[in-house]
Coordinates of C-alpha atoms in Angstrom, one line a residue:
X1 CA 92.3 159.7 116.1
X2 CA 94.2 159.0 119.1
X3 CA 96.0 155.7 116.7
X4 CA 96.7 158.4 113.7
X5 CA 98.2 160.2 116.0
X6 CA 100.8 157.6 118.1
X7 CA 101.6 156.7 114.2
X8 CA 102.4 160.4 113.4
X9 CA 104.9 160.9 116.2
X10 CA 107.0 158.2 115.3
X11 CA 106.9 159.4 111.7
X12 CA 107.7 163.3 113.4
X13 CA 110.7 161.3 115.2
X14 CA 111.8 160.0 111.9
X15 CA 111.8 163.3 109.9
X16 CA 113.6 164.9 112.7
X17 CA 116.4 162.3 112.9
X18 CA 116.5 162.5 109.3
X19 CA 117.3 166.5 109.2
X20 CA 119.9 166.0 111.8
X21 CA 121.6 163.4 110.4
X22 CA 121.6 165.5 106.6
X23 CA 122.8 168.4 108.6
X24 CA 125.4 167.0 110.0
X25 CA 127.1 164.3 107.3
X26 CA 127.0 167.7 105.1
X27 CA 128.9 168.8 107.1
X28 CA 131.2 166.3 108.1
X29 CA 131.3 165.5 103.9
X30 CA 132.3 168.9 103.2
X31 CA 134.9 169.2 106.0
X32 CA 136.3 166.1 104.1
X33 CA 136.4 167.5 100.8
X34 CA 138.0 170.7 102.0
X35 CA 140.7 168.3 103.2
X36 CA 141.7 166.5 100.1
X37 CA 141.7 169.9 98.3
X38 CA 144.0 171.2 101.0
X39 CA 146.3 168.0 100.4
X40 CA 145.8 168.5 96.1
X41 CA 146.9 171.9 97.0
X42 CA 150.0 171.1 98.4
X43 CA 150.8 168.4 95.7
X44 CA 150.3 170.6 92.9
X45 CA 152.9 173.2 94.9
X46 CA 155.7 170.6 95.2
X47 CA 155.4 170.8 98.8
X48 CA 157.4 168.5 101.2
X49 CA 156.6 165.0 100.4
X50 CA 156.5 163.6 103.8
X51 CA 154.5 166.1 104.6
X52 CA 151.8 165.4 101.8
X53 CA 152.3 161.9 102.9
X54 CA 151.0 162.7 106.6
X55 CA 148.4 164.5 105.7
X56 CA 147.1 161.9 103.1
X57 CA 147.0 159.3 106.1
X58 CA 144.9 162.6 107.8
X59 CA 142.5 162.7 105.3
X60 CA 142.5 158.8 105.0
X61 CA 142.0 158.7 108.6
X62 CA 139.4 161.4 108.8
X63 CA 137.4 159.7 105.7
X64 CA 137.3 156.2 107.4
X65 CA 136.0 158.4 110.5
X66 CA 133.0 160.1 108.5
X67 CA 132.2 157.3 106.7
X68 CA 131.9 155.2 109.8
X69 CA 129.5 157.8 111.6
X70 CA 127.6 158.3 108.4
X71 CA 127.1 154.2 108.5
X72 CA 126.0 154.0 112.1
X73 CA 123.7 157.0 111.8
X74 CA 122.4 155.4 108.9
X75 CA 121.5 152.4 111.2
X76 CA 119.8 154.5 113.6
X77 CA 117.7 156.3 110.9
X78 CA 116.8 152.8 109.5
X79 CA 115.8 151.8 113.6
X80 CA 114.0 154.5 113.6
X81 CA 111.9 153.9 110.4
X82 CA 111.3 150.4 111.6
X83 CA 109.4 151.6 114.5
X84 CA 107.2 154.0 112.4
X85 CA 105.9 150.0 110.9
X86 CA 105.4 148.9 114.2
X87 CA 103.5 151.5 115.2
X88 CA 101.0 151.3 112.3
X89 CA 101.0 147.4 113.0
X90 CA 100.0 148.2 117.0
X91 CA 97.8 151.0 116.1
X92 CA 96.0 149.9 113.0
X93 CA 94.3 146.7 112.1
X94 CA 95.9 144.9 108.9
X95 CA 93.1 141.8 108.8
X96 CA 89.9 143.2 107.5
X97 CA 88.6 139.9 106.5
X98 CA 87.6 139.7 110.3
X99 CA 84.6 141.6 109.7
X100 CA 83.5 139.3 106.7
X101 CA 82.3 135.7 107.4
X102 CA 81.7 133.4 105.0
X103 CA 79.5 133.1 103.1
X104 CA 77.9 136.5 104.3
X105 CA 79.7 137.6 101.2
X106 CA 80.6 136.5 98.0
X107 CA 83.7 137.0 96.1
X108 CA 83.3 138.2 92.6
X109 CA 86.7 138.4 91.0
X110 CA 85.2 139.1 87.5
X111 CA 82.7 141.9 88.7
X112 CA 86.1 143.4 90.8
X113 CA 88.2 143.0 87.4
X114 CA 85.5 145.1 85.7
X115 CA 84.9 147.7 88.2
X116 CA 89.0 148.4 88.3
X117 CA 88.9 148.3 84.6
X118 CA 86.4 150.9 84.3
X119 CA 88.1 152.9 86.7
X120 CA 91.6 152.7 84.7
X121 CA 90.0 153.8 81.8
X122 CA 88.1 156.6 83.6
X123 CA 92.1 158.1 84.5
X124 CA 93.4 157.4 81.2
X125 CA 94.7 154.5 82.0
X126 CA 94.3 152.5 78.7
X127 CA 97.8 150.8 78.7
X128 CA 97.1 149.2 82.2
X129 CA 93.7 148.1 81.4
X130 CA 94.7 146.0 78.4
X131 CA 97.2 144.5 80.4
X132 CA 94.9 143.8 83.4
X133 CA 92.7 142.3 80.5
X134 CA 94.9 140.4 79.3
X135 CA 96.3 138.8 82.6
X136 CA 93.2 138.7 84.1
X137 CA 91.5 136.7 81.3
X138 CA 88.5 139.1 81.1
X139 CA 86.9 139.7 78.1
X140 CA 86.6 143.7 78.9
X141 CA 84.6 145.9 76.3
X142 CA 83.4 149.3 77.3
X143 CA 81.0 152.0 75.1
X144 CA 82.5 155.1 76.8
X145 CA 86.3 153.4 76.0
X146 CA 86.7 156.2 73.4
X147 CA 84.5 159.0 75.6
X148 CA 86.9 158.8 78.5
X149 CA 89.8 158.7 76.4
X150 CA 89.5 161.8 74.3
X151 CA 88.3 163.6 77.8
X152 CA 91.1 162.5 79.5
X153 CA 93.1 164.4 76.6
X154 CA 90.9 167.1 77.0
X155 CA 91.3 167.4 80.5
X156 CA 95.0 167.2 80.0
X157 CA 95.1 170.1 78.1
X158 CA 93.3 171.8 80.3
X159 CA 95.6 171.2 83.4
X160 CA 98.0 173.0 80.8
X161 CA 95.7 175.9 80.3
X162 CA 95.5 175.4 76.7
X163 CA 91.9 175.2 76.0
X164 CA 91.8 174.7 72.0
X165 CA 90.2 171.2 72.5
X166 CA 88.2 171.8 75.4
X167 CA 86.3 175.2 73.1
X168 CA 86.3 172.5 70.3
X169 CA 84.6 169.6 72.2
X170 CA 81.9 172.2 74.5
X171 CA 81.0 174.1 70.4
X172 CA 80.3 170.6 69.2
X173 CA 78.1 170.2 72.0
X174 CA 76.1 173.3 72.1
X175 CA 73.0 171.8 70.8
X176 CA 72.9 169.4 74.4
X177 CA 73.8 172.0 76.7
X178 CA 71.0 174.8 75.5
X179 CA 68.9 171.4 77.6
X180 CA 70.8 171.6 80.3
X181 CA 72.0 175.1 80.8
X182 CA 75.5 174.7 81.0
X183 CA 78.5 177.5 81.7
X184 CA 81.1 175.4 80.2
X185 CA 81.1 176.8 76.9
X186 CA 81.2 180.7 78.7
X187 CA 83.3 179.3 81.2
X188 CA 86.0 178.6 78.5
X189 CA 86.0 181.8 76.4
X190 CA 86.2 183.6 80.2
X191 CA 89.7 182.0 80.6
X192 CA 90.9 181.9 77.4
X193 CA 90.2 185.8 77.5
X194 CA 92.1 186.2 81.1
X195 CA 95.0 184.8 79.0
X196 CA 94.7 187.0 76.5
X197 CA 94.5 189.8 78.9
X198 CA 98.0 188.4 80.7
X199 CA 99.6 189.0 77.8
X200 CA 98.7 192.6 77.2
X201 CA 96.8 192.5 74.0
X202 CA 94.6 195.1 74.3
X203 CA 93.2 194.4 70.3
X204 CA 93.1 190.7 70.7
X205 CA 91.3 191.1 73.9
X206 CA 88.6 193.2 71.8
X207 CA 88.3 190.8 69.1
X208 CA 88.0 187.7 71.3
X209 CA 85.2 189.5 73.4
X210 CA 83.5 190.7 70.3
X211 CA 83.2 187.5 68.0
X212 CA 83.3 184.7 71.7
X213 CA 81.8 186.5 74.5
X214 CA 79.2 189.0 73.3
X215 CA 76.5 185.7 72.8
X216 CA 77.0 185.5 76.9
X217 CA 76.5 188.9 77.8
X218 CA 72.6 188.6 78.8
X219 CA 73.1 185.5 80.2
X220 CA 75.9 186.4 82.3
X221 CA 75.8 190.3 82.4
X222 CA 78.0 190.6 85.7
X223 CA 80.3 188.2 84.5
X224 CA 80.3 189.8 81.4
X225 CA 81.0 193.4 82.7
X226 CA 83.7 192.1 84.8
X227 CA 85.5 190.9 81.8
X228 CA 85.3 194.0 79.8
X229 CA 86.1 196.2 83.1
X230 CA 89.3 194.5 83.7
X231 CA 90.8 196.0 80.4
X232 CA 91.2 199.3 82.0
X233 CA 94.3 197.5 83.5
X234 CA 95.4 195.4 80.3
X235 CA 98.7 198.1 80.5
X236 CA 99.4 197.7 84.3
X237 CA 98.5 194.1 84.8
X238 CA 95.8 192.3 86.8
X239 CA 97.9 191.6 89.8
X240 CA 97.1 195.0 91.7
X241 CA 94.0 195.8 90.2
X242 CA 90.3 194.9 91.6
X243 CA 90.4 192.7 88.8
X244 CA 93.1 190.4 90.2
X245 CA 90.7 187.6 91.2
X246 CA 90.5 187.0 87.6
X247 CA 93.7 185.4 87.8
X248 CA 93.4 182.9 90.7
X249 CA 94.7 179.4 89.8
X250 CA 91.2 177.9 91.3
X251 CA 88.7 179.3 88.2
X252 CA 90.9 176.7 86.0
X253 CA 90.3 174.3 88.1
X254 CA 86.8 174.2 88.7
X255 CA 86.7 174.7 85.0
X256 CA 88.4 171.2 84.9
X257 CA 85.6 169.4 87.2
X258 CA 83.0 171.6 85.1
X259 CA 84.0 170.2 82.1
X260 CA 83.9 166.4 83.6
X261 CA 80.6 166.9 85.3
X262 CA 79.0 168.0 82.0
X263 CA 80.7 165.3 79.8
X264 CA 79.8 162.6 82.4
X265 CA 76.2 164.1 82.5
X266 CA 75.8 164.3 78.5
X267 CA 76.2 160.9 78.8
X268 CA 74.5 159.6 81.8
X269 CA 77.6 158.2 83.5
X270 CA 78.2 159.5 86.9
X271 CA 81.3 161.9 87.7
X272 CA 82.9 159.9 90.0
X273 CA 83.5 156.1 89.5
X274 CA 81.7 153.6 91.0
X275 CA 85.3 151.8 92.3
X276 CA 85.9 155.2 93.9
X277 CA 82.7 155.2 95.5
X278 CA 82.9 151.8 96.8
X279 CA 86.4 152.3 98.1
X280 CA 85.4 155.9 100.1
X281 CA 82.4 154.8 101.4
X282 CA 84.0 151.3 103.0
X283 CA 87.0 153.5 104.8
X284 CA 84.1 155.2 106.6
X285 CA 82.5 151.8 107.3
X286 CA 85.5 149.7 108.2
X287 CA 85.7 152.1 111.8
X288 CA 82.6 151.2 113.3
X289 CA 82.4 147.6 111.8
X290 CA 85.8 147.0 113.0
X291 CA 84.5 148.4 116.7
X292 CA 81.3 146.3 116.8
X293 CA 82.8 143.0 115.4
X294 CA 84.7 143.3 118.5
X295 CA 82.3 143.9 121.1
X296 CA 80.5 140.8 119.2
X297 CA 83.3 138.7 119.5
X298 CA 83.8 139.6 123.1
X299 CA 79.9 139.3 124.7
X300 CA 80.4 135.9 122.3
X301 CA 77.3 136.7 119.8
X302 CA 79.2 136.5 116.5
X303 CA 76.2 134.9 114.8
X304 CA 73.6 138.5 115.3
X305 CA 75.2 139.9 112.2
X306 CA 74.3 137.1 109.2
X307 CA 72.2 139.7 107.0
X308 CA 73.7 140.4 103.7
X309 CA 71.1 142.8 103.1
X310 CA 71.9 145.1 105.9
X311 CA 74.6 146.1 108.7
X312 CA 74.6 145.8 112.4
X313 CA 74.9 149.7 112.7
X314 CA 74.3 152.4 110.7
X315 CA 76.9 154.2 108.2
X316 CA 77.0 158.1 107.9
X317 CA 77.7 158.4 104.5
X318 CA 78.5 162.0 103.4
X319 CA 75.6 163.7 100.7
X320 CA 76.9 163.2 97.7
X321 CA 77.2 159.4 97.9
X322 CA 73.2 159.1 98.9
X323 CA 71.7 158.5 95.4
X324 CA 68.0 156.6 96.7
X325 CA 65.8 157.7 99.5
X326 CA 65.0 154.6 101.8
X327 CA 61.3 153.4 102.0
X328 CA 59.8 152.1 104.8
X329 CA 56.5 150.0 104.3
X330 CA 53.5 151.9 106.2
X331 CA 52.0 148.5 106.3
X332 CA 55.2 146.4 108.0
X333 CA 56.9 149.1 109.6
X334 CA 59.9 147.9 108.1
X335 CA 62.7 148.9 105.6
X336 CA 62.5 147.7 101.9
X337 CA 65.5 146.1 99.8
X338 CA 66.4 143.7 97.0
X339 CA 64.3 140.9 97.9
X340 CA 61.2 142.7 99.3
X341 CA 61.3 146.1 96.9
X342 CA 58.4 148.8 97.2
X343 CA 55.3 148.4 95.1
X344 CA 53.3 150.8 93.7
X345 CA 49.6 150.3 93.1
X346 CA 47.4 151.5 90.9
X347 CA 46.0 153.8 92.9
X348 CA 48.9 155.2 93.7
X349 CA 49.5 154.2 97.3
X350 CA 53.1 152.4 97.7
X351 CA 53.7 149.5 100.0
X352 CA 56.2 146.5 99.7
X353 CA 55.8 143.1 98.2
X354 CA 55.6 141.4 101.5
X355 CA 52.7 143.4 102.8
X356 CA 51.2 143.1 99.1
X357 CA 51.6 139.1 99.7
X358 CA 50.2 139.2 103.2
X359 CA 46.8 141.9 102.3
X360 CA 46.4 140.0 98.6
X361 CA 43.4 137.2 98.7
X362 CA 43.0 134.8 96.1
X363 CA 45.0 137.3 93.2
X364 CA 43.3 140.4 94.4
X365 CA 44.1 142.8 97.1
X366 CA 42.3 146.1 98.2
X367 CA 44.8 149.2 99.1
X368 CA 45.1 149.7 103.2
X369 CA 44.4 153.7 102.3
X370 CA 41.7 153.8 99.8
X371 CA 38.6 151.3 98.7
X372 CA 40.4 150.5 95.1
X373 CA 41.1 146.9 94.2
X374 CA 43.7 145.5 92.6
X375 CA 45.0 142.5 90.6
X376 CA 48.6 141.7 92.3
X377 CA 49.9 141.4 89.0
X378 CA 49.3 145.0 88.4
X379 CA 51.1 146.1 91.3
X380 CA 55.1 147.9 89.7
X381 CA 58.4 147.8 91.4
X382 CA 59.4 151.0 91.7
X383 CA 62.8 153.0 92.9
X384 CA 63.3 155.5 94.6

């Protein structure tokens, strides 16, 4: 915190030289413009011409002055910004191949190439990803291509408040989300009626509720009654009414990551993307590796971390991004992963394949909690 914040007072001197400098060549500009009007002025009068001629050399004179302090204030404010670099140079690490070591990881440009790509086509993006296709040499197909595409569309709409496609796409879905028990479908006819009600139509308001919202009123009755209440001020307008929450900016917005959650869900694909995921969880991991790597290098023990399986201290990763609970092996005492995955035996018990390997005698093993025995061929991999 303490870097962020050196970094941030050089950018606060910045923005303050900057508003001092604009404040003052406005001035200085319009003082200069006042002066060749003054001198126009005269011209168009007939005035005196040596005169004019004296106080065109004035105004040349005060120009050349201006334009001079303008220039060397300009070199300041560039100074200025230069320092706001070497502070985030001094303050911030630039190298972060100093916590890698070869060949603790591997480089896979195609698997990188296909995660961006996904994410491109996850914004929208569809003209980039051909092109990084293209340059990249990757030969880049993707099934939800066309999902993510008309959602994107969807989605800008949305963001426009005009919800004809986003009704269109949730109806053709209603069959999937009576399994799931989605809002999206209420959620929609809801603001499509607020907009209704912005506009004052009172008969419009009563038909949309009638043949859109009436199939929700069970379901959700508060909702519901909320909606037809707020009619009472259809005349007088929502915005001094008890009813003016119905017009907060935020219900179109969680409409928005509604919709996504339920078209990523209908489809098994997570709401975020997985380069996203990647990218948040390493800023909160570079900190702390970026600490111990150092304290490594300096009690000269860089070889402890040569693992690829696991980290020399343990990340806090936020909720959402834990998807698997961890097992430990009752038998081992020890943490599962890739290469030595839980195991589930028929009897039910779980342990890992290491401790199945060391309890297994000549193809059979008996469980540690209960008499049954086993093949070790009927022992599953199983994930949590």
């Amino acid at each position: 915190m303490a870097n962020c914040n050196a970094v941030q007072k050089e950018i606060d001197k910045v923005l303050s030289k900057f508003a001092v400098m604009k404040e003052e060549s406005a001035k200085e500009i319009d003082d200069v413009i006042n002066s060749f009007a003054e001198l126009k002025k005269k011209i168009e009068n007939g005035g005196d011409l040596q005169e004019g001629e004296k106080l065109f050399l004035a105004c040349n004179s005060i120009t050349r002055n201006v334009l001079s302090r303008i220039s060397n204030n300009h070199k300041d404010l560039h100074n200025q910004v230069s320092k706001v670099g070497k502070a985030i140079d001094r303050n911030f690490t630039s190298d972060f191949e100093a916590i890698i070591t070869d060949p603790s990881f591997e480089c896979r440009n195609d698997l990188l190439n296909k995660s961006i790509a996904e994410h491109l086509i996850r914004e929208g993006r569809i003209d980039i990803t051909d092109i990084l296709a293209r340059e990249s040499g990757m030969l880049f197909t993707d099934e939800n291509h066309e999902l993510f595409l008309k959602l994107h569309c969807i989605l800008e709409e949305l963001k426009n408040h005009h919800l004809e496609l986003a009704i269109e796409w949730a109806e053709s879905c209603k069959n999937s989300f009576q399994n799931t028990n989605s809002h999206l479908e209420f959620t929609l006819h809801k603001l499509q009626f607020i907009k209704l009600v912005k506009k004052k139509q009172l008969t419009e308001c009563l038909s949309y509720a009638t043949k859109h919202l009436s199939k929700f009123a069970v379901e959700h009755t508060s909702e519901f009654q909320t909606l037809i209440g707020c009619l009472m001020y259809v005349n007088k307008g929502l915005e001094n009414s008890p009813y003016s929450h119905l017009l907060d900016a935020q219900l179109w917005r969680d409409a928005e990551i509604l919709l996504l959650k339920e078209a990523c869900y209908l489809n098994g694909l997570s709401v975020e993307s997985p380069l996203s995921v990647v990218i948040n969880a390493g800023c909160r991991a570079l900190p702390p590796l970026l600490d111990i790597k150092n304290i490594m290098h300096q009690r000269k023990c860089n070889d402890v971390w040569s693992n690829k399986d696991e980290l020399p201290v343990e990340i806090e990763l936020p909720n959402e991004n834990r998807y698997h609970s961890i097992f430990a092996c009752p038998i081992l005492k020890q943490q599962t992963s890739e290469a030595n995955p839980p195991l589930r035996l028929i009897c039910g018990h779980v342990i890992s394949r290491d401790a199945l390997l060391k309890l297994a005698t000549v193809n059979k093993v008996k469980c540690p909690y209960c008499p049954v025995e086993q093949q070790t061929s009927e022992a599953r991999e199983i994930c949590f």
